[in-house]
Coordinates of C-alpha atoms in Angstrom, one line a residue:
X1056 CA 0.0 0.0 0.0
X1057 CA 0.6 3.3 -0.3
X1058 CA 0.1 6.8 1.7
X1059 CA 0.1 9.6 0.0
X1060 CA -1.0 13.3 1.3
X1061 CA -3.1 15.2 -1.1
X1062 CA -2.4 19.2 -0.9
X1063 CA -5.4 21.1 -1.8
X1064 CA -4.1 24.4 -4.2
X1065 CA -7.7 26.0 -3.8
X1066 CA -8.5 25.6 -0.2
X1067 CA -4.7 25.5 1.6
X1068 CA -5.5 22.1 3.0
X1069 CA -4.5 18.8 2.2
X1070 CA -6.1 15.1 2.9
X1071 CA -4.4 11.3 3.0
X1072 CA -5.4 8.7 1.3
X1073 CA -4.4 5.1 0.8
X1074 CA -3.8 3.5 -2.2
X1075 CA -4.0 -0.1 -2.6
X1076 CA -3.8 -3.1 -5.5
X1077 CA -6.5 -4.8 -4.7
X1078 CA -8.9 -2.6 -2.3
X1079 CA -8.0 0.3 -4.3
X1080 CA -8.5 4.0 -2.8
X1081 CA -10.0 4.7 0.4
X1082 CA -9.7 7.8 2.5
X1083 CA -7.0 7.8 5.4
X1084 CA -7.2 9.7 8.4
X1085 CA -4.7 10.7 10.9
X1086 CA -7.6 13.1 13.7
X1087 CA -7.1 11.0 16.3
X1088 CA -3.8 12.5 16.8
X1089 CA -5.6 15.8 17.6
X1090 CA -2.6 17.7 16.1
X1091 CA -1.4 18.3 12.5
X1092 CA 1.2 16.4 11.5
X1093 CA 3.3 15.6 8.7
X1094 CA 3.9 11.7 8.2
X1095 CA 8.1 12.0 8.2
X1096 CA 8.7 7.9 8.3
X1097 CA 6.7 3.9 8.2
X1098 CA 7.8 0.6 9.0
X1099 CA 5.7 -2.5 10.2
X1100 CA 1.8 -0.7 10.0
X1101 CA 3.4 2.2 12.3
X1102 CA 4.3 5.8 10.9
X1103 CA 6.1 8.4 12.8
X1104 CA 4.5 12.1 12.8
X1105 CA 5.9 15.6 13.9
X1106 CA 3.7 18.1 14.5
X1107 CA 3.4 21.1 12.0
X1108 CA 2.6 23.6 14.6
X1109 CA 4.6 22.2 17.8
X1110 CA 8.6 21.7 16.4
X1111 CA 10.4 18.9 18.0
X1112 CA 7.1 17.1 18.6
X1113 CA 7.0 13.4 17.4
X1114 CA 4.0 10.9 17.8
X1115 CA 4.7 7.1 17.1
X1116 CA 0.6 5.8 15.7
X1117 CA -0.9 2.8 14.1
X1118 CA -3.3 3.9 12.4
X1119 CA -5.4 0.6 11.6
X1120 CA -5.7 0.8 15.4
X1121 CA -5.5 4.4 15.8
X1122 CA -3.5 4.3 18.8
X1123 CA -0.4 6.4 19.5
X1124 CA 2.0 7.7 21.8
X1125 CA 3.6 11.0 22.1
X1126 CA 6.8 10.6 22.4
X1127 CA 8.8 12.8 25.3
X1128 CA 10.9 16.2 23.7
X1129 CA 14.4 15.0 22.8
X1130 CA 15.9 17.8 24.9
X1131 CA 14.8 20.3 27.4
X1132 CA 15.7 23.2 25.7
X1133 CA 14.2 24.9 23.0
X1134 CA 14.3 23.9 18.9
X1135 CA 17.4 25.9 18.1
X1136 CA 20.0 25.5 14.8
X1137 CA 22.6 23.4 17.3
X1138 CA 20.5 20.1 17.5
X1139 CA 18.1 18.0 14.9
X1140 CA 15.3 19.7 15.6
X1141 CA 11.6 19.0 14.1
X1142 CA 13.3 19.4 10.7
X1143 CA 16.2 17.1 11.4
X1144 CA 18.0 15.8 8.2
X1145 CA 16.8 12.6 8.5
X1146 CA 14.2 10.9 10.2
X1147 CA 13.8 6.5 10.9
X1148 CA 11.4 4.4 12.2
X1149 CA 12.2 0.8 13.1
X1150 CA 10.0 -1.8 14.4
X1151 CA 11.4 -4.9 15.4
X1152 CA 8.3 -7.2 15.2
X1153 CA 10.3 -10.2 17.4
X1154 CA 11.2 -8.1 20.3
X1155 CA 8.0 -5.4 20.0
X1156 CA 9.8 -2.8 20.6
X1157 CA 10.6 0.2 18.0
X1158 CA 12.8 2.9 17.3
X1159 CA 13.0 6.5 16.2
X1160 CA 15.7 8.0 14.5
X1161 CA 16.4 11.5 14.9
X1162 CA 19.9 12.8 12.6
X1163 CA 21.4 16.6 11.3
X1164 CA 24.4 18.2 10.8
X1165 CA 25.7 20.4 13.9
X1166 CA 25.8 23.9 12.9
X1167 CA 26.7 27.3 15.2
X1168 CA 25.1 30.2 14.2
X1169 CA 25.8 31.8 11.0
X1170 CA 27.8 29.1 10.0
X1171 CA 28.0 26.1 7.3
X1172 CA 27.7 22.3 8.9
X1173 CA 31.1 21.1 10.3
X1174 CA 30.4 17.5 9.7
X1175 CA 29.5 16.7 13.1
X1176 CA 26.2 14.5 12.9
X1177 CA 24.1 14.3 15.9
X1178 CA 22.3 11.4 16.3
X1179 CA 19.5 10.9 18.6
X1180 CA 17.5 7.8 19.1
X1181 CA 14.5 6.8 20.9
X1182 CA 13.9 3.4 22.7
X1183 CA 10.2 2.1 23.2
X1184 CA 11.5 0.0 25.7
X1185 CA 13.3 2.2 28.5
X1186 CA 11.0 5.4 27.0
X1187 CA 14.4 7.7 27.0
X1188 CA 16.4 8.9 24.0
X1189 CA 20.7 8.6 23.7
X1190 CA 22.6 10.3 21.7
X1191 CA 25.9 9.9 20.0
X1192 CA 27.8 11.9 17.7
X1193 CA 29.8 11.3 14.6
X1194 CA 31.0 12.6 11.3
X1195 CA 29.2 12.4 7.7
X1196 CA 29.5 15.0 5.0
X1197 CA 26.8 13.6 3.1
X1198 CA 23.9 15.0 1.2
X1199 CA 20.4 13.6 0.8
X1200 CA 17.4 14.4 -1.4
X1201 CA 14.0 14.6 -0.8
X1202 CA 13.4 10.9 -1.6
X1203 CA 16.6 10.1 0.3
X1204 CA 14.5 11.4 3.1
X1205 CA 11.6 9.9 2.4
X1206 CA 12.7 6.2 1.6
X1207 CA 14.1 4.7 4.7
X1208 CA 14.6 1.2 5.0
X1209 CA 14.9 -0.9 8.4
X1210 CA 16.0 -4.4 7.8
X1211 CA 18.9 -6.4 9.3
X1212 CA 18.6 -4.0 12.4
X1213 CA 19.6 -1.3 11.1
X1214 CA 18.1 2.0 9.1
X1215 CA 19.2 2.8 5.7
X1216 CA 19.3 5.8 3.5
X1217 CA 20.8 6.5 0.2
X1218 CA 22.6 9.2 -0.5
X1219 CA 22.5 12.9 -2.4
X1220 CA 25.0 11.7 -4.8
X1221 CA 23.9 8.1 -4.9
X1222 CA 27.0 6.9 -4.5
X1223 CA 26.5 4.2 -1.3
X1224 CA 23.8 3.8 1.0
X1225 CA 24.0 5.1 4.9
X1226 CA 22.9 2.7 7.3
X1227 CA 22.8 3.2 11.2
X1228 CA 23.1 -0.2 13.4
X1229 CA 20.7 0.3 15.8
X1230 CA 22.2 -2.4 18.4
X1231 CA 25.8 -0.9 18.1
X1232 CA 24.9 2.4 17.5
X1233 CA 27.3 3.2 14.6
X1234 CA 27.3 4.5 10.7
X1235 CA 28.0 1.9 7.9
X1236 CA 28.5 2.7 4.3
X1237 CA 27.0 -0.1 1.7
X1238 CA 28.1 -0.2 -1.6
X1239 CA 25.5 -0.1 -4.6
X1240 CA 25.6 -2.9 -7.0
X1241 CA 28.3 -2.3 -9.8
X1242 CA 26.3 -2.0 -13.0
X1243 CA 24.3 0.9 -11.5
X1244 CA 24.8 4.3 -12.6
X1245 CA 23.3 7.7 -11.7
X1246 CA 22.9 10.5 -13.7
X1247 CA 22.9 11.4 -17.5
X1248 CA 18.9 10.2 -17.1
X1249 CA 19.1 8.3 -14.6
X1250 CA 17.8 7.6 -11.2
X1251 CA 18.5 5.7 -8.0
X1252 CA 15.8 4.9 -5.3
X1253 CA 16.0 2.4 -2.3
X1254 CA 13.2 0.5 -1.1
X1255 CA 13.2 -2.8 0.3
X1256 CA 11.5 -6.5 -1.2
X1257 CA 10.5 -8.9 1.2
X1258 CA 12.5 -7.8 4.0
X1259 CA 15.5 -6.8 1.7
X1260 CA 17.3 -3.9 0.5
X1261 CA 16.0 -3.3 -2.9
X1262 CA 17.4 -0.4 -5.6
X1263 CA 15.6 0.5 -8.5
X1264 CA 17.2 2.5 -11.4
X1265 CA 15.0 4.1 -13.2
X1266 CA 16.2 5.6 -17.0
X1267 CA 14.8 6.9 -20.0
X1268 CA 13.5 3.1 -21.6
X1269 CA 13.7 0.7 -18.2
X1270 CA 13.1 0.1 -14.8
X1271 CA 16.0 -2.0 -12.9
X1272 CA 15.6 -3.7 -10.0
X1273 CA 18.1 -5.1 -7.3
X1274 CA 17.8 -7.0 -4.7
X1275 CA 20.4 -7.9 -1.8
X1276 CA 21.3 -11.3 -1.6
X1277 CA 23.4 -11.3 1.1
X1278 CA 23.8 -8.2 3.4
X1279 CA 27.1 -8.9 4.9
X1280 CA 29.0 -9.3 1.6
X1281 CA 27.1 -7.0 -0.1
X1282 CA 26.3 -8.8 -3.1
X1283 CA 23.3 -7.6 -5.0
X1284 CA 21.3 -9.6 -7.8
X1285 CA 18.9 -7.9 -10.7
X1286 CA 15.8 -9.3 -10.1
X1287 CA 13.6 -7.7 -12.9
X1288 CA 14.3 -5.2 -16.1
X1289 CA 11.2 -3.9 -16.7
X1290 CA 10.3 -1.8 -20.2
X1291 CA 9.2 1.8 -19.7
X1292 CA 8.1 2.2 -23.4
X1293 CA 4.2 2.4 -22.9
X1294 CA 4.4 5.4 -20.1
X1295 CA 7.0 7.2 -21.9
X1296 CA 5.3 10.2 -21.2
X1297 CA 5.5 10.1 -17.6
X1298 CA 9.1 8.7 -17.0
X1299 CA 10.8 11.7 -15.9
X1300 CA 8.1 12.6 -13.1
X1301 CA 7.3 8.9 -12.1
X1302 CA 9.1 7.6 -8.6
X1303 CA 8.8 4.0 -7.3
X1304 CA 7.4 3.8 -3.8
X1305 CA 6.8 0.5 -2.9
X1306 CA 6.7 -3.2 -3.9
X1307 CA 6.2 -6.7 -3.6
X1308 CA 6.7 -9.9 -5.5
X1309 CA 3.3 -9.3 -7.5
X1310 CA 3.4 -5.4 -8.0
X1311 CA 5.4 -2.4 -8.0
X1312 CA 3.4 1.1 -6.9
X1313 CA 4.9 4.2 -8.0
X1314 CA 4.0 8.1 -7.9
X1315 CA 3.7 10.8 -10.5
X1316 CA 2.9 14.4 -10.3
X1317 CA -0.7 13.7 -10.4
X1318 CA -1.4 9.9 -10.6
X1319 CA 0.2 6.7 -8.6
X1320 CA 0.1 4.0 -11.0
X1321 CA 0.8 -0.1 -10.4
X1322 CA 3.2 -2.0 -12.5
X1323 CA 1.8 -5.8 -12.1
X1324 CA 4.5 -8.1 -12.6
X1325 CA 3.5 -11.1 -13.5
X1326 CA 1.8 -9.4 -16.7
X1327 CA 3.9 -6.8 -16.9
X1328 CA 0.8 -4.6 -17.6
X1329 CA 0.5 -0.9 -15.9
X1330 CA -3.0 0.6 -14.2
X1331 CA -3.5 3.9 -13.3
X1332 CA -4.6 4.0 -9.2
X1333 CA -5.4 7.3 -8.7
X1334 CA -5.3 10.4 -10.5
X1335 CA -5.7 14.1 -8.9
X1336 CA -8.8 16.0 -10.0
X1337 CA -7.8 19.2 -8.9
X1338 CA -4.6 21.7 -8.9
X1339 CA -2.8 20.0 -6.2
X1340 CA 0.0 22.0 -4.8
X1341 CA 2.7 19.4 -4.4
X1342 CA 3.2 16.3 -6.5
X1343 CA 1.8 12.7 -5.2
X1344 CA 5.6 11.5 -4.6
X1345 CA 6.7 14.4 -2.5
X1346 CA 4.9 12.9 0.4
X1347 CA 4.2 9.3 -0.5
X1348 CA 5.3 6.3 1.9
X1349 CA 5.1 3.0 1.6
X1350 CA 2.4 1.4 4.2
X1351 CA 1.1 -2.2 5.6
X1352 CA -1.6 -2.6 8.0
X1353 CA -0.5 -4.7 11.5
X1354 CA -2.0 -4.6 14.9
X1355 CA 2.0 -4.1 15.8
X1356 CA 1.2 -1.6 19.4
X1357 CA 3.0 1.3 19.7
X1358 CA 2.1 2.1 23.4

C-alpha cells in the first residue's frame, strides 16, 4: 500500500489517502492524533509524525488501530540551529516485530550560528523499551534528497538511506549504535537520465534504477558481503510520457506502486501490464511523490 497526502491548491489544505492493489482508494485519516502532522517515516503498520505547529514534537501511531503515543521532547531546551530539531535531516522508524519494541531516528548536521555544517552529525535515538532517547555523535559530509528522506529502510537491524549523490547507502546499526556505508551494485549508474531509489522486497534492500527506456531492479542477496542480484528489467516504453516525473514507492513480488505528479500507477509483474490507481482532479500544490510512503496494515502496538 501506499500513503500519500493530497495538498489542496484551492483551499490551503490537504487530505491522506491510501492507495492499494486490490482494495483500491479509500480515504486515510490521521484526527485522532488531535494535532497536524506531517507523516516523516513507516515501517511494520506504524508511521512516525511531527507536529506542523509544535517543532520537536513526534508521535509514534498505528493507524489501523489508531492508537499512538507521544513521544517525550528529545531535549529540554528549545528547537534551536545546534541540535536536529523537528526538521532534522533525516528521520527513521524501526520496528522490530520479534522483540516489540521500536525505534526512532532522529539525525542533522551540527551547525553554530551563521555558520555552514562542520560534519558533526548528531544522532538521537528513541527506545520504546526504556522510554528515553541517547545520543551519539559522529561525522558524515553527506547529502540527501527529498526521496533520500523519504525512503528509509529498516531491515537487518539497522536504518538505511541513500545518499544525495547516490554513491552508497547510509545505514545506522541500531544495536551498536554506529554509521555503515554499503556499496550499490556495480552496473548501476546515476545520472545522464538516470535515477537511483531504495526500497526494500520482502525484507531486503531493494534499488531500482529508473532511465529513460527501463526500470532496474536489485535486490540484496546477502547483506554482509554485499552482493546484489537484478531481479527484474522492466520496459518503460508504454508510459513514456511520464518517466521523468514517475518515482517507485513501494513493492512486492506481484506489483510495484509508483507516484507521479498527479497519478500513482501499479506496475503488475506477472503481466507486466501498468494501471492507473489514482489520478488528482484538482490543482494539487505538491506532486503525489513528495509525500508518498510506503504502508502495511498490522496490529503491531506502539504504546
Amino acid at each position: 500500500m501506499v500513503l500519500v497526502e493530497i495538498s489542496d491548491s484551492a483551499e490551503s489544505k490537504s487530505s491522506m489517502i491510501c492507495v492499494d492493489n486490490l482494495r483500491g482508494v479509500s480515504e486515510f485519516s490521521l484526527d485522532f492524533l488531535k494535532d497536524r502532522v506531517k507523516v516523516r517515516a513507516s515501517c511494520h503498520g506504524l508511521l512516525c509524525c511531527s507536529s506542523i505547529p509544535d517543532k520537536g514534537v513526534y508521535y509514534v501511531c498505528n493507524p489501523m488501530t489508531r492508537e499512538f503515543k507521544l513521544l517525550p521532547k528529545s531535549r529540554e531546551r528549545p528547537v534551536t540551529r545546534f541540535y536536529p530539531d523537528g526538521e532534522a535531516t533525516l528521520v527513521g522508524l524501526a520496528c522490530d516485530l520479534s522483540r516489540n519494541k521500536f525505534n526512532v531516528v532522529l539525525a542533522g548536521h551540527h551547525r553554530t550560528f551563521g555558520h555552514r555544517p562542520d560534519g558533526t552529525f548528531i544522532c538521537l535515538i528513541f527506545d520504546s523499551d526504556s522510554n528515553k532517547w541517547r545520543k551519539f555523535v559522529s561525522f558524515q559530509d553527506d547529502n540527501f534528497t527529498h526521496m533520500n528522506k523519504n525512503q528509509v529502510v529498516f531491515v537487518n537491524g539497522a536504518l538505511h538511506w541513500l545518499t544525495g549523490s547516490c554513491s552508497y547507502i547510509l545505514a545506522l546499526d541500531l544495536d551498536y549504535e554506529f554509521w555503515r556505508k554499503i556499496s550499490l551494485p556495480d552496473e548501476v549508474s546515476y545520472g545522464t537520465g538516470n535515477r537511483v531509489y531504495l526500497l526494500e522486497f520482502g525484507g531486503s534492500l531493494s534499488l531500482i534504477q529508473i532511465s529513460d527506456a527501463w526500470m532496474k531492479i536489485w535486490v540484496m542477496k546477502d547483506y554482509e558481503r554485499e552482493l546484489w542480484h537484478m531481479v527484474d528489467r522492466v520496459s518503460l516504453r508504454c508510459i513514456r510520457g511520464l518517466v521523468p516525473g514517475i518515482f517507485p514507492i513501494t513493492q512486492t513480488g506481484e506489483y510495484v506502486l509508483l507516484a507521479s505528479h498527479k497519478q500513482v500507477l501499479v506496475y503488475h509483474r506477472r503481466s507486466r501490464l501498468w494501471k492507473e490507481m489514482y489520478s488528482v482532479k484538482n490543482g494539487a500544490t505538491l506532486p503525489l511523490w513528495f509525500s508518498a510512503h510506503a504502508f502495511r496494515s498490522t496490529i503491531f502496538p506502539c504504546d
